Amino acid sequence: MDFSEMWLDIKPIENIDINSVSITCTSRETASSAAVWELRNSFSRLLPDVRFTERDADYKIKISIAPMDSPESFTLSADNNGASIVGGGGAGTLYAAFTLLRDIRLNGFKTLNISETPSLPLRMIDHWDNIDGSIERGYSGKSFFFVDGELVINERTVQYARFLASIGINACAINNVNVRWGAEMLITDKYAEKLSALGELFERYGIKLYICIDFSAPISVGKMDTSDPLDEKVQKWWKSCANELFSKVTGLGGFLVKADSEGQPGPYAYGRNHADGANMLAKAVKPFGGKVIWRCFVYNCAQDWRDTETDRACSAYQSFSPLDGKFDDNVILQIKNGPMDFQVREPVHPLFGAMNNTNIIAEVQLAQEYTGQQRHVCCLLQMFRDFLDHRTYCNDDNDTVSDVICGIAAVSNTGDDHCWTGSELAAANLYGYGRLSFNKTLKAEDIVDEWVKLTFENNDAQSIISDILLNSHDAYEKYTVPLGIGWMCKPNVHYGPDPWGYEFDRWGTYNRADRNAVGVDRSSEGTRYSLLYNEPLRTQYNSVETCPDELLLFFHRVPYDHKLKNGKTVIQHIYDTHFEGYEKAKSFAKAWKTLEGKIDDRTYENGCERFNEQLRSAKEWRDIINTFFYRFSGIADEKGRKIY
Ligand code: GCU
């Protein structure tokens, strides 16, 4: 077994007077049998000498099912004599089992009374795995789902399903949203048997299987001459495709679709809109309870940089808000957290406040494409927390992002690396994402605390690693891109600084820096993006005076001597944060060095390598960004530090 068990690595607990355990289960649901297996397996690791018996056990676990809010709901009560688990369905019993095990590992055999229903009905992981085994924006090795065009299922797959279930994930799309290199064939007979085996495995763990499809599959797979969603032949083709797939593949949840985006085909080619496209597919999967998850990441990726009217940030809003209420009930729109593309800082996407009559879910990115690619430590959980808590003002109350979404999806950060996530520390993002989607009220610091305790035994290591994680996003933001402007990274690879790399390119990602000013005017005087928000956000973002500093350059173009709320000029803020950010990164690397011998060697060495790279890269960011702005503005650092 060449992989780590991450947070499921169970160590024995000492001095517990339990010699025998009984587990009785009245439920026949598949996920309940996984619950029994998990409990048995974990108890035999927690208490290596334990005997499993049918009766008279020291610790008795009873599992049953009763009607509840949802099949995923559960009640769990426990004390030091045993536990009673009641699930609304098999999945509920499984979640209760993982909750019990987690609590025992964290707190010992304590009294426990928990009733829980997951906050968000859909809690999804999206893999950008290609069928040849590569991963788009993957920083943790290769795909463990695909090898050379084949779908593989092995002990790693089982372990992965266990990880996902243990944090409450209930849906997984296994292939890249950019469906290419033969992945369009995933919906054909060629893959049905393997998909079904995977779907069955996932089903045991309460996870629905999703496939990304090629919108033009009627052409690429069906050899037809059109994929027009309003063409009856096309509709019939998809119906028979869905019929075949759902009858052959166990546990299939539906399709995830990237259409009319970055070169992917879509309904626009036929003069149709996204509702036409999504509803056509929705009708095909509806008889089987299937869902169509349709991405809103739609923009013109062939923009002319000279064009200052077109604004990529407005694009998804313009395409989708007029369609609110026009989607079938089994369509779910998937909206990225911000209007651009997973930058370290972006405003919350205005669509979250504009789709009251549509099923919407949020999309976040665990793969650290723009946040250091798992070579830099960057804990995203506080960012997710702030995002979920953000008020959209689309209703009188219940207006935060977490109120208006029916689910959340995250681009996976896993691959076939020993530790699954490139850096062991990046696993905190996966763990925390799941926990937060299951219970949207959890605090980032509590989740981090939980994760470090489940992952590392040594108390010093736990507190040092927590401290690094909780400060890591702030540090990363400081030494990289200032005040929400984004995109100062190297084109294509999205790693390392290149402040003008995207300035004259076609992607709609500009900072408009010159010797007088920096930032994009997205106010009512500029691209009018700020007007897409509901009041009072519209007014707040529209004015330089009230716009939060952290997003200043996203919304406004200001001179370098513009004063921020703390009295500092923009240019001085840029210098200060870049020096501070680098110092922070240095302090993380130093703190990590103290962990030698306190954590396992492999994790320690991997961390050392990655912190070295983070330091090299942070320094490069610091010096290039500072120099770039110094050369433009001609304004010296007040503190006289070295700028080139
Ligand atoms: C980003 C990313 C692409 C990805 C795209 C998407 O642009 O760089 O690799 O395909 O997002 O979310 O579809």
XYZ file of C-alpha atoms and ligand atoms in Angstrom:
657
model
C 0.000 0.000 0.000
C 1.946 2.994 -1.226
C -0.142 5.799 0.144
C -0.682 7.575 3.378
C -3.907 7.300 5.318
C -4.006 11.029 5.978
C -6.515 11.824 8.725
C -7.751 8.219 8.843
C -4.464 6.886 10.200
C -5.723 5.462 13.474
C -3.314 4.899 16.330
C -4.119 2.747 19.382
C -5.435 4.534 22.445
C -4.003 3.526 25.771
C -5.548 2.780 29.132
C -9.066 2.073 27.999
C -10.920 -0.648 29.808
C -12.749 -2.082 26.831
C -11.983 -5.684 25.978
C -14.957 -6.549 23.832
C -17.144 -4.692 21.369
C -20.431 -5.633 19.746
C -21.832 -3.995 16.652
C -25.431 -4.732 15.749
C -27.081 -3.285 12.705
C -30.716 -3.589 11.715
C -30.260 -1.762 8.423
C -29.619 -3.532 5.157
C -28.611 -0.470 3.224
C -25.252 -0.660 1.508
C -23.845 2.399 3.229
C -24.781 0.903 6.602
C -22.607 -2.084 5.889
C -19.738 0.308 5.224
C -20.563 1.914 8.574
C -20.227 -1.472 10.267
C -16.990 -2.180 8.441
C -15.545 1.215 9.360
C -16.428 0.780 13.011
C -15.008 -2.705 13.187
C -11.848 -1.818 11.358
C -11.282 1.317 13.396
C -12.015 -0.278 16.734
C -9.542 -3.022 16.028
C -6.925 -0.342 15.430
C -7.927 1.843 18.356
C -7.950 -1.151 20.691
C -5.608 -3.766 19.176
C -6.554 -6.484 21.684
C -10.281 -6.052 21.418
C -12.605 -9.001 20.784
C -15.751 -8.613 18.711
C -18.666 -10.502 20.208
C -22.390 -10.746 19.647
C -23.429 -10.104 23.241
C -22.253 -9.022 26.703
C -19.700 -6.697 25.214
C -17.999 -3.928 27.238
C -18.877 -1.490 24.467
C -22.091 -1.975 22.495
C -22.836 -0.181 19.246
C -26.359 -0.299 17.841
C -27.169 0.927 14.367
C -30.655 1.415 12.991
C -32.641 3.489 10.563
C -35.665 5.677 11.180
C -37.432 8.382 9.205
C -35.572 11.701 9.475
C -35.116 14.966 7.584
C -32.967 13.242 5.012
C -31.353 9.826 4.478
C -28.099 11.593 5.367
C -29.352 12.769 8.766
C -28.386 10.959 11.917
C -28.595 10.994 15.662
C -25.718 9.681 17.654
C -25.623 9.169 21.387
C -22.722 7.578 23.129
C -21.090 7.122 26.506
C -18.352 4.847 27.743
C -20.597 1.776 27.512
C -21.475 2.132 23.880
C -23.173 4.103 21.166
C -26.540 4.268 19.529
C -26.658 5.343 15.911
C -29.866 6.115 14.102
C -29.635 7.177 10.493
C -32.265 8.579 8.184
C -30.786 6.134 5.686
C -27.601 4.186 5.114
C -25.603 7.343 4.499
C -26.771 8.781 7.805
C -25.478 5.730 9.686
C -22.156 5.997 7.868
C -21.752 9.676 8.746
C -22.657 8.889 12.353
C -20.054 6.128 12.433
C -17.351 8.490 11.173
C -18.492 11.139 13.643
C -18.252 8.691 16.521
C -14.813 7.511 15.471
C -13.563 11.043 15.047
C -14.849 12.018 18.433
C -13.293 9.036 20.160
C -9.953 9.815 18.543
C -10.150 13.463 19.528
C -11.792 13.285 22.938
C -11.757 9.688 24.119
C -14.864 7.770 25.176
C -17.021 10.682 26.291
C -20.745 11.218 26.483
C -22.012 12.407 23.157
C -25.411 13.515 21.868
C -25.468 14.757 18.316
C -28.289 15.197 15.812
C -27.139 16.342 12.444
C -28.394 16.884 8.929
C -25.784 18.027 6.419
C -26.033 21.770 5.793
C -25.826 21.433 2.043
C -27.547 18.599 0.177
C -24.889 18.362 -2.556
C -21.255 18.158 -1.446
C -19.085 17.423 -4.381
C -15.510 16.881 -5.504
C -14.632 17.586 -9.130
C -11.606 15.872 -10.566
C -9.907 17.442 -13.526
C -8.386 14.067 -14.382
C -7.753 13.301 -18.003
C -8.261 9.877 -19.395
C -4.555 9.512 -20.243
C -3.747 9.803 -16.532
C -2.619 13.418 -16.508
C -4.448 15.944 -14.349
C -5.277 19.453 -15.488
C -3.938 21.744 -12.751
C -2.866 18.710 -10.788
C -0.022 19.168 -8.299
C -0.076 15.766 -6.611
C 1.088 13.324 -9.216
C -1.052 11.571 -11.733
C -4.651 10.449 -11.770
C -5.626 7.461 -9.660
C -8.824 7.055 -11.664
C -7.333 6.826 -15.130
C -4.234 5.159 -16.504
C -3.578 5.221 -20.243
C -7.198 5.541 -21.234
C -8.471 2.941 -18.775
C -10.520 3.438 -15.651
C -8.813 1.736 -12.733
C -10.285 0.587 -9.464
C -7.952 -0.641 -6.778
C -7.245 -0.255 -3.064
C -6.439 3.392 -3.579
C -9.921 3.965 -4.971
C -11.439 2.300 -1.923
C -9.299 4.380 0.378
C -10.320 7.519 -1.485
C -14.022 6.713 -1.125
C -13.396 6.282 2.602
C -11.687 9.671 2.828
C -14.559 11.350 1.049
C -17.242 9.672 3.153
C -15.386 10.454 6.361
C -15.777 14.168 5.630
C -19.276 13.907 4.221
C -18.669 14.299 0.488
C -21.553 12.730 -1.433
C -20.755 13.327 -5.100
C -17.655 12.961 -7.239
C -17.029 13.855 -10.872
C -14.097 11.754 -11.972
C -12.981 13.412 -15.215
C -11.886 16.819 -16.408
C -14.502 19.403 -17.354
C -12.458 19.871 -20.511
C -13.524 16.613 -22.097
C -10.791 15.610 -24.497
C -8.363 12.933 -25.641
C -11.014 10.247 -25.751
C -12.837 11.161 -22.544
C -15.936 11.840 -24.606
C -16.154 8.038 -24.913
C -16.763 7.635 -21.169
C -20.487 7.653 -21.874
C -20.218 4.667 -24.203
C -20.414 0.953 -23.588
C -16.649 0.741 -23.546
C -16.546 2.098 -19.991
C -19.942 1.019 -18.627
C -18.764 -1.994 -16.694
C -15.869 -0.236 -14.997
C -17.974 2.817 -14.281
C -20.563 0.626 -12.693
C -17.994 -1.028 -10.459
C -16.812 2.410 -9.390
C -20.392 3.588 -8.905
C -21.047 0.577 -6.698
C -17.989 1.252 -4.594
C -18.981 4.903 -4.288
C -22.528 3.917 -3.388
C -21.278 1.942 -0.409
C -19.783 5.205 0.769
C -22.794 7.370 0.017
C -21.162 9.015 -3.014
C -22.872 9.586 -6.362
C -20.743 9.227 -9.471
C -20.717 12.077 -11.987
C -19.224 12.184 -15.454
C -18.177 15.256 -17.394
C -19.613 15.041 -20.863
C -18.777 16.619 -24.195
C -21.729 18.778 -25.191
C -21.039 17.905 -28.793
C -21.058 14.148 -28.112
C -23.844 13.641 -30.665
C -21.124 14.598 -33.152
C -17.954 13.242 -31.515
C -19.532 10.000 -30.307
C -22.781 9.717 -32.249
C -21.308 10.727 -35.619
C -24.219 13.052 -36.255
C -23.831 16.389 -37.958
C -25.189 18.554 -35.153
C -25.481 18.843 -31.384
C -28.137 21.552 -31.501
C -30.093 21.110 -28.261
C -33.376 21.957 -29.959
C -32.910 19.394 -32.706
C -35.161 16.403 -32.052
C -32.598 13.893 -33.300
C -30.088 15.292 -30.840
C -32.603 15.114 -27.990
C -33.395 11.524 -28.898
C -29.719 10.663 -29.040
C -29.113 11.974 -25.514
C -32.207 10.184 -24.227
C -31.024 6.873 -25.488
C -27.511 7.578 -24.231
C -28.871 8.345 -20.746
C -31.089 5.305 -20.876
C -28.132 3.028 -21.629
C -25.856 4.653 -19.104
C -28.231 4.744 -16.190
C -29.344 1.190 -16.793
C -25.762 -0.061 -16.893
C -23.986 2.130 -14.356
C -24.872 1.759 -10.702
C -24.828 4.872 -8.567
C -24.687 7.367 -11.407
C -25.678 10.859 -10.298
C -25.611 12.616 -13.643
C -23.485 14.883 -15.794
C -21.249 17.856 -15.160
C -20.945 20.193 -18.139
C -18.541 22.916 -19.194
C -20.139 24.439 -22.269
C -19.263 27.454 -24.374
C -16.255 28.086 -22.219
C -12.583 28.233 -23.159
C -13.140 26.418 -26.408
C -15.555 23.770 -25.154
C -18.584 23.270 -27.398
C -21.993 24.457 -26.291
C -25.410 25.696 -27.316
C -24.132 29.063 -28.609
C -22.938 27.432 -31.819
C -26.598 26.949 -32.716
C -27.848 30.294 -31.513
C -29.295 28.648 -28.368
C -28.738 29.655 -24.761
C -27.521 27.815 -21.694
C -31.031 26.957 -20.526
C -31.728 25.297 -23.891
C -28.559 23.269 -23.539
C -28.926 22.306 -19.889
C -32.638 21.529 -20.070
C -32.175 19.264 -23.043
C -29.722 17.128 -21.061
C -31.855 17.407 -17.933
C -34.820 15.898 -19.728
C -32.683 12.979 -20.843
C -31.515 12.086 -17.326
C -34.694 12.997 -15.467
C -36.429 9.577 -15.697
C -33.464 8.102 -13.784
C -33.341 10.731 -11.080
C -30.248 12.183 -12.755
C -28.970 15.728 -12.418
C -27.214 18.071 -14.795
C -24.645 20.304 -13.201
C -23.960 23.145 -15.594
C -20.987 25.435 -15.059
C -21.309 29.210 -15.268
C -17.617 29.779 -16.031
C -18.435 31.366 -19.368
C -16.557 34.316 -20.838
C -14.900 35.560 -23.978
C -11.384 34.126 -23.876
C -10.373 35.840 -27.083
C -10.544 39.384 -25.820
C -8.506 42.252 -27.233
C -6.537 43.925 -24.448
C -7.152 47.279 -26.099
C -10.857 46.816 -25.473
C -11.580 48.382 -22.080
C -15.352 47.984 -22.294
C -15.562 44.216 -22.224
C -15.048 42.856 -18.740
C -14.617 39.158 -18.119
C -15.914 39.687 -14.582
C -19.343 40.673 -15.969
C -19.597 37.804 -18.379
C -21.208 34.954 -16.418
C -23.695 37.375 -14.918
C -24.656 38.620 -18.358
C -25.085 35.091 -19.695
C -26.959 33.547 -16.795
C -28.904 36.134 -14.812
C -31.467 36.673 -17.619
C -32.115 32.912 -17.487
C -33.024 32.797 -13.795
C -36.107 30.608 -13.401
C -35.737 29.060 -16.846
C -33.858 25.925 -15.858
C -35.488 22.536 -15.237
C -35.629 21.421 -11.623
C -32.894 18.815 -12.085
C -30.439 21.391 -13.435
C -27.974 22.881 -10.987
C -25.804 25.825 -11.955
C -22.254 25.710 -10.632
C -20.811 29.171 -9.993
C -17.166 29.827 -9.145
C -16.683 31.647 -5.859
C -15.465 34.759 -7.659
C -16.139 36.276 -11.073
C -12.651 35.653 -12.489
C -10.929 32.397 -11.673
C -9.894 31.235 -8.205
C -7.509 34.117 -7.510
C -6.106 34.543 -4.008
C -8.575 37.397 -3.521
C -11.696 38.147 -5.516
C -15.052 39.609 -4.682
C -17.867 37.105 -4.319
C -19.482 36.319 -7.659
C -22.479 38.618 -8.225
C -24.521 35.715 -9.621
C -25.004 34.403 -6.090
C -27.268 37.370 -5.532
C -29.156 37.068 -8.801
C -30.485 33.527 -9.112
C -33.330 33.271 -6.604
C -35.312 30.933 -8.851
C -32.577 28.524 -9.882
C -30.743 25.692 -8.136
C -27.215 26.911 -7.661
C -24.076 25.503 -6.108
C -20.726 27.141 -5.494
C -17.443 25.974 -7.003
C -14.174 26.419 -5.130
C -10.722 25.145 -5.985
C -8.713 22.942 -3.656
C -6.100 22.426 -6.355
C -3.896 25.424 -5.590
C -3.632 26.601 -9.173
C -3.204 30.263 -8.245
C -2.288 29.795 -4.620
C 1.127 28.181 -4.787
C 0.381 24.844 -6.398
C 0.789 22.888 -3.178
C 4.452 23.911 -3.093
C 3.489 26.955 -1.067
C 1.451 26.335 2.034
C -1.871 28.103 1.650
C -4.795 27.096 3.813
C -7.995 28.099 2.059
C -10.483 27.428 4.828
C -10.858 30.949 6.186
C -11.373 32.148 2.629
C -14.131 29.551 2.185
C -15.626 30.564 5.528
C -15.727 34.248 4.521
C -17.170 33.324 1.156
C -20.000 31.282 2.664
C -20.783 34.047 5.137
C -20.818 36.774 2.522
C -24.160 38.554 2.289
C -25.655 38.782 -1.183
C -28.731 40.835 -0.212
C -30.900 38.894 -2.631
C -33.483 38.170 0.073
C -34.603 40.025 3.172
C -32.919 37.372 5.223
C -31.274 34.040 4.435
C -29.139 35.922 2.003
C -25.596 34.734 2.657
C -23.947 32.574 0.018
C -24.411 29.558 2.255
C -28.152 30.325 2.481
C -28.711 30.557 -1.254
C -26.768 27.525 -2.470
C -27.996 23.937 -2.411
C -24.503 22.564 -2.556
C -20.846 23.128 -3.151
C -18.240 21.576 -5.428
C -14.475 21.732 -5.147
C -11.828 21.059 -7.738
C -9.820 18.232 -6.240
C -6.243 18.601 -5.048
C -5.509 14.882 -4.991
C -3.437 12.608 -7.178
C -1.446 9.414 -6.918
C 1.262 10.932 -4.699
C 2.120 9.009 -1.581
C 0.475 11.680 0.533
C -2.364 12.255 -1.973
C -2.112 16.058 -1.983
C 1.484 16.851 -2.989
C 2.137 18.499 0.313
C 0.838 16.825 3.459
C -0.353 20.247 4.589
C -2.641 20.609 1.582
C -4.746 17.758 2.953
C -6.105 20.253 5.483
C -7.880 21.956 2.596
C -9.541 18.755 1.441
C -10.493 17.738 4.960
C -11.739 21.175 5.857
C -13.680 21.598 2.663
C -15.637 18.441 3.383
C -16.262 19.316 7.018
C -17.420 22.804 6.083
C -19.767 21.579 3.384
C -21.280 19.110 5.851
C -21.582 21.669 8.615
C -21.459 25.147 7.217
C -21.198 26.768 10.628
C -17.775 25.353 11.509
C -14.937 27.786 12.076
C -11.722 27.521 10.090
C -9.559 27.385 13.206
C -11.640 24.584 14.727
C -11.405 22.537 11.568
C -7.649 23.046 11.376
C -7.358 22.067 15.013
C -9.332 18.902 14.358
C -7.320 18.028 11.270
C -3.906 18.481 12.898
C -4.952 16.353 15.847
C -6.173 13.570 13.585
C -3.057 13.764 11.426
C -0.129 14.416 13.770
C 0.432 12.865 17.171
C 2.975 15.212 18.647
C 1.475 18.168 20.548
C 4.201 20.643 19.559
C 3.825 19.636 15.959
C 0.084 20.134 16.169
C 0.329 23.665 17.425
C 3.160 24.666 15.088
C 1.372 23.285 12.049
C -1.938 24.922 13.037
C -0.179 28.203 13.387
C 1.462 27.896 9.977
C -1.798 26.935 8.310
C -3.894 29.660 9.871
C -1.450 32.365 8.801
C -0.596 30.932 5.429
C -3.233 32.521 3.220
C -2.486 35.974 4.548
C 1.228 35.488 3.892
C 0.649 34.173 0.393
C -1.605 37.070 -0.485
C 0.914 39.536 0.918
C 3.894 38.428 -1.123
C 1.944 37.854 -4.327
C -0.805 39.984 -5.805
C -1.867 43.193 -4.061
C -5.329 44.535 -3.269
C -7.417 42.102 -5.286
C -5.973 42.853 -8.714
C -5.092 39.234 -9.513
C -3.326 37.660 -12.475
C 0.258 38.733 -11.943
C 1.398 35.162 -12.393
C 3.193 33.503 -15.303
C 0.809 32.754 -18.144
C -0.375 29.174 -18.629
C 1.510 27.650 -15.706
C 0.070 30.160 -13.234
C 3.082 29.809 -10.972
C 5.588 32.516 -10.105
C 5.411 36.259 -10.774
C 5.005 37.907 -14.155
C 3.176 41.181 -13.521
C 2.593 41.899 -17.171
C 2.362 38.331 -18.355
C -1.333 38.641 -19.018
C -1.445 42.338 -19.831
C -1.508 42.087 -23.608
C -3.075 38.671 -23.840
C -6.539 37.487 -24.817
C -7.821 36.238 -21.472
C -9.479 39.381 -20.154
C -7.155 39.518 -17.169
C -5.498 42.919 -16.945
C -4.093 45.142 -14.208
C -3.759 48.272 -16.368
C -0.694 49.417 -14.460
C 1.143 52.436 -15.848
C 3.255 55.208 -14.344
C 0.206 57.029 -12.974
C -2.125 54.400 -11.638
C -3.000 50.729 -11.274
C -6.233 48.741 -11.181
C -9.301 48.174 -13.304
C -12.113 50.679 -13.134
C -15.134 48.448 -12.689
C -17.291 51.225 -11.259
C -20.203 52.960 -12.958
C -17.592 55.105 -14.720
C -15.750 52.045 -15.954
C -16.929 48.562 -16.928
C -19.999 48.908 -14.640
C -19.303 45.543 -13.014
C -19.962 46.971 -9.538
C -23.564 47.601 -10.583
C -24.192 43.856 -10.792
C -24.417 43.610 -7.011
C -27.496 44.167 -4.908
C -27.608 47.188 -2.638
C -25.881 48.051 -0.379
C -22.961 46.203 -1.988
C -23.398 48.055 -5.266
C -22.881 51.434 -3.647
C -20.151 50.133 -1.402
C -18.071 48.647 -4.213
C -18.820 51.463 -6.626
C -17.052 54.123 -4.622
C -13.307 54.297 -3.958
C -14.101 55.640 -0.498
C -16.220 52.699 0.633
C -14.740 49.827 -1.369
C -12.881 47.469 0.999
C -9.139 48.013 0.607
C -8.485 44.354 0.017
C -10.510 44.627 -3.228
C -9.584 48.162 -4.138
C -7.673 47.444 -7.341
C -10.237 44.919 -8.475
C -12.895 47.628 -8.546
C -10.933 50.821 -9.052
C -8.020 52.351 -10.813
C -6.158 54.581 -8.406
C -2.909 56.563 -8.343
C -0.008 55.095 -6.388
C -0.277 57.735 -3.705
C -3.949 56.985 -3.073
C -4.411 56.566 0.679
C -5.867 53.337 2.047
C -8.116 53.314 5.118
C -5.110 52.881 7.397
C -3.502 56.030 5.981
C -0.857 54.181 3.976
C -0.444 54.891 0.291
C -1.111 52.098 -2.180
C 2.545 51.971 -3.190
C 3.761 51.817 0.394
C 1.202 49.105 1.101
C 2.561 47.103 -1.811
C 6.127 47.398 -0.532
C 5.224 46.680 3.086
C 3.077 43.649 2.393
C 5.650 42.150 0.074
C 8.416 42.448 2.642
C 6.128 41.206 5.401
C 4.778 38.306 3.371
C 8.254 37.052 2.643
C 9.263 37.332 6.310
C 6.158 35.319 7.213
C 7.114 32.627 4.738
C 10.575 32.574 6.309
C 9.063 32.117 9.740
C 6.993 29.156 8.497
C 10.059 27.482 7.050
C 11.932 28.053 10.303
C 9.083 26.686 12.387
C 8.865 23.639 10.147
C 12.570 22.893 10.801
C 11.780 22.481 14.491
C 9.547 19.527 13.649
C 12.401 17.182 12.813
C 11.869 14.025 14.847
C 8.419 15.171 15.948
C 6.681 14.072 12.781
C 7.509 11.217 10.434
C 10.647 11.696 8.330
C 8.903 11.473 5.014
C 6.481 14.275 5.831
C 9.274 16.305 7.355
C 11.535 15.984 4.307
C 8.724 16.692 1.875
C 7.848 19.776 3.883
C 11.481 20.986 3.923
C 11.703 20.734 0.164
C 8.460 22.566 -0.325
C 9.283 25.320 2.164
C 12.608 25.857 0.396
C 10.758 26.303 -2.851
C 8.162 28.533 -1.215
C 10.939 30.763 0.105
C 12.691 30.969 -3.230
C 9.454 31.764 -4.962
C 8.192 34.207 -2.316
C 11.421 36.161 -2.645
C 11.024 36.250 -6.382
C 7.448 37.492 -6.012
C 8.523 40.121 -3.500
C 11.315 41.499 -5.608
C 9.610 41.384 -8.972
C 6.348 42.938 -7.792
C 8.106 45.623 -5.773
C 10.458 46.414 -8.624
C 7.667 46.473 -11.164
C 5.719 49.055 -9.197
C 8.789 51.027 -8.191
C 9.882 51.388 -11.803
C 6.415 52.505 -12.855
C 5.660 54.844 -9.998
C 9.148 56.152 -9.321
C 8.172 56.371 -5.668
C 10.776 55.098 -3.242
C 10.057 52.845 -0.267
C 9.709 55.025 2.841
C 11.723 52.480 4.777
C 14.573 52.434 2.283
C 14.574 48.657 1.774
C 16.229 47.068 -1.232
C 14.162 47.361 -4.379
C 15.801 46.676 -7.708
C -9.037 27.798 -15.260
C -7.976 26.766 -15.429
C -8.312 25.814 -16.522
C -9.692 25.241 -16.296
C -10.688 26.349 -16.124
C -12.076 25.868 -15.746
O -9.075 28.651 -16.362
O -6.754 27.383 -15.681
O -7.342 24.814 -16.539
O -10.065 24.427 -17.336
O -10.281 27.192 -15.108
O -12.455 26.046 -14.588
O -12.792 25.338 -16.570
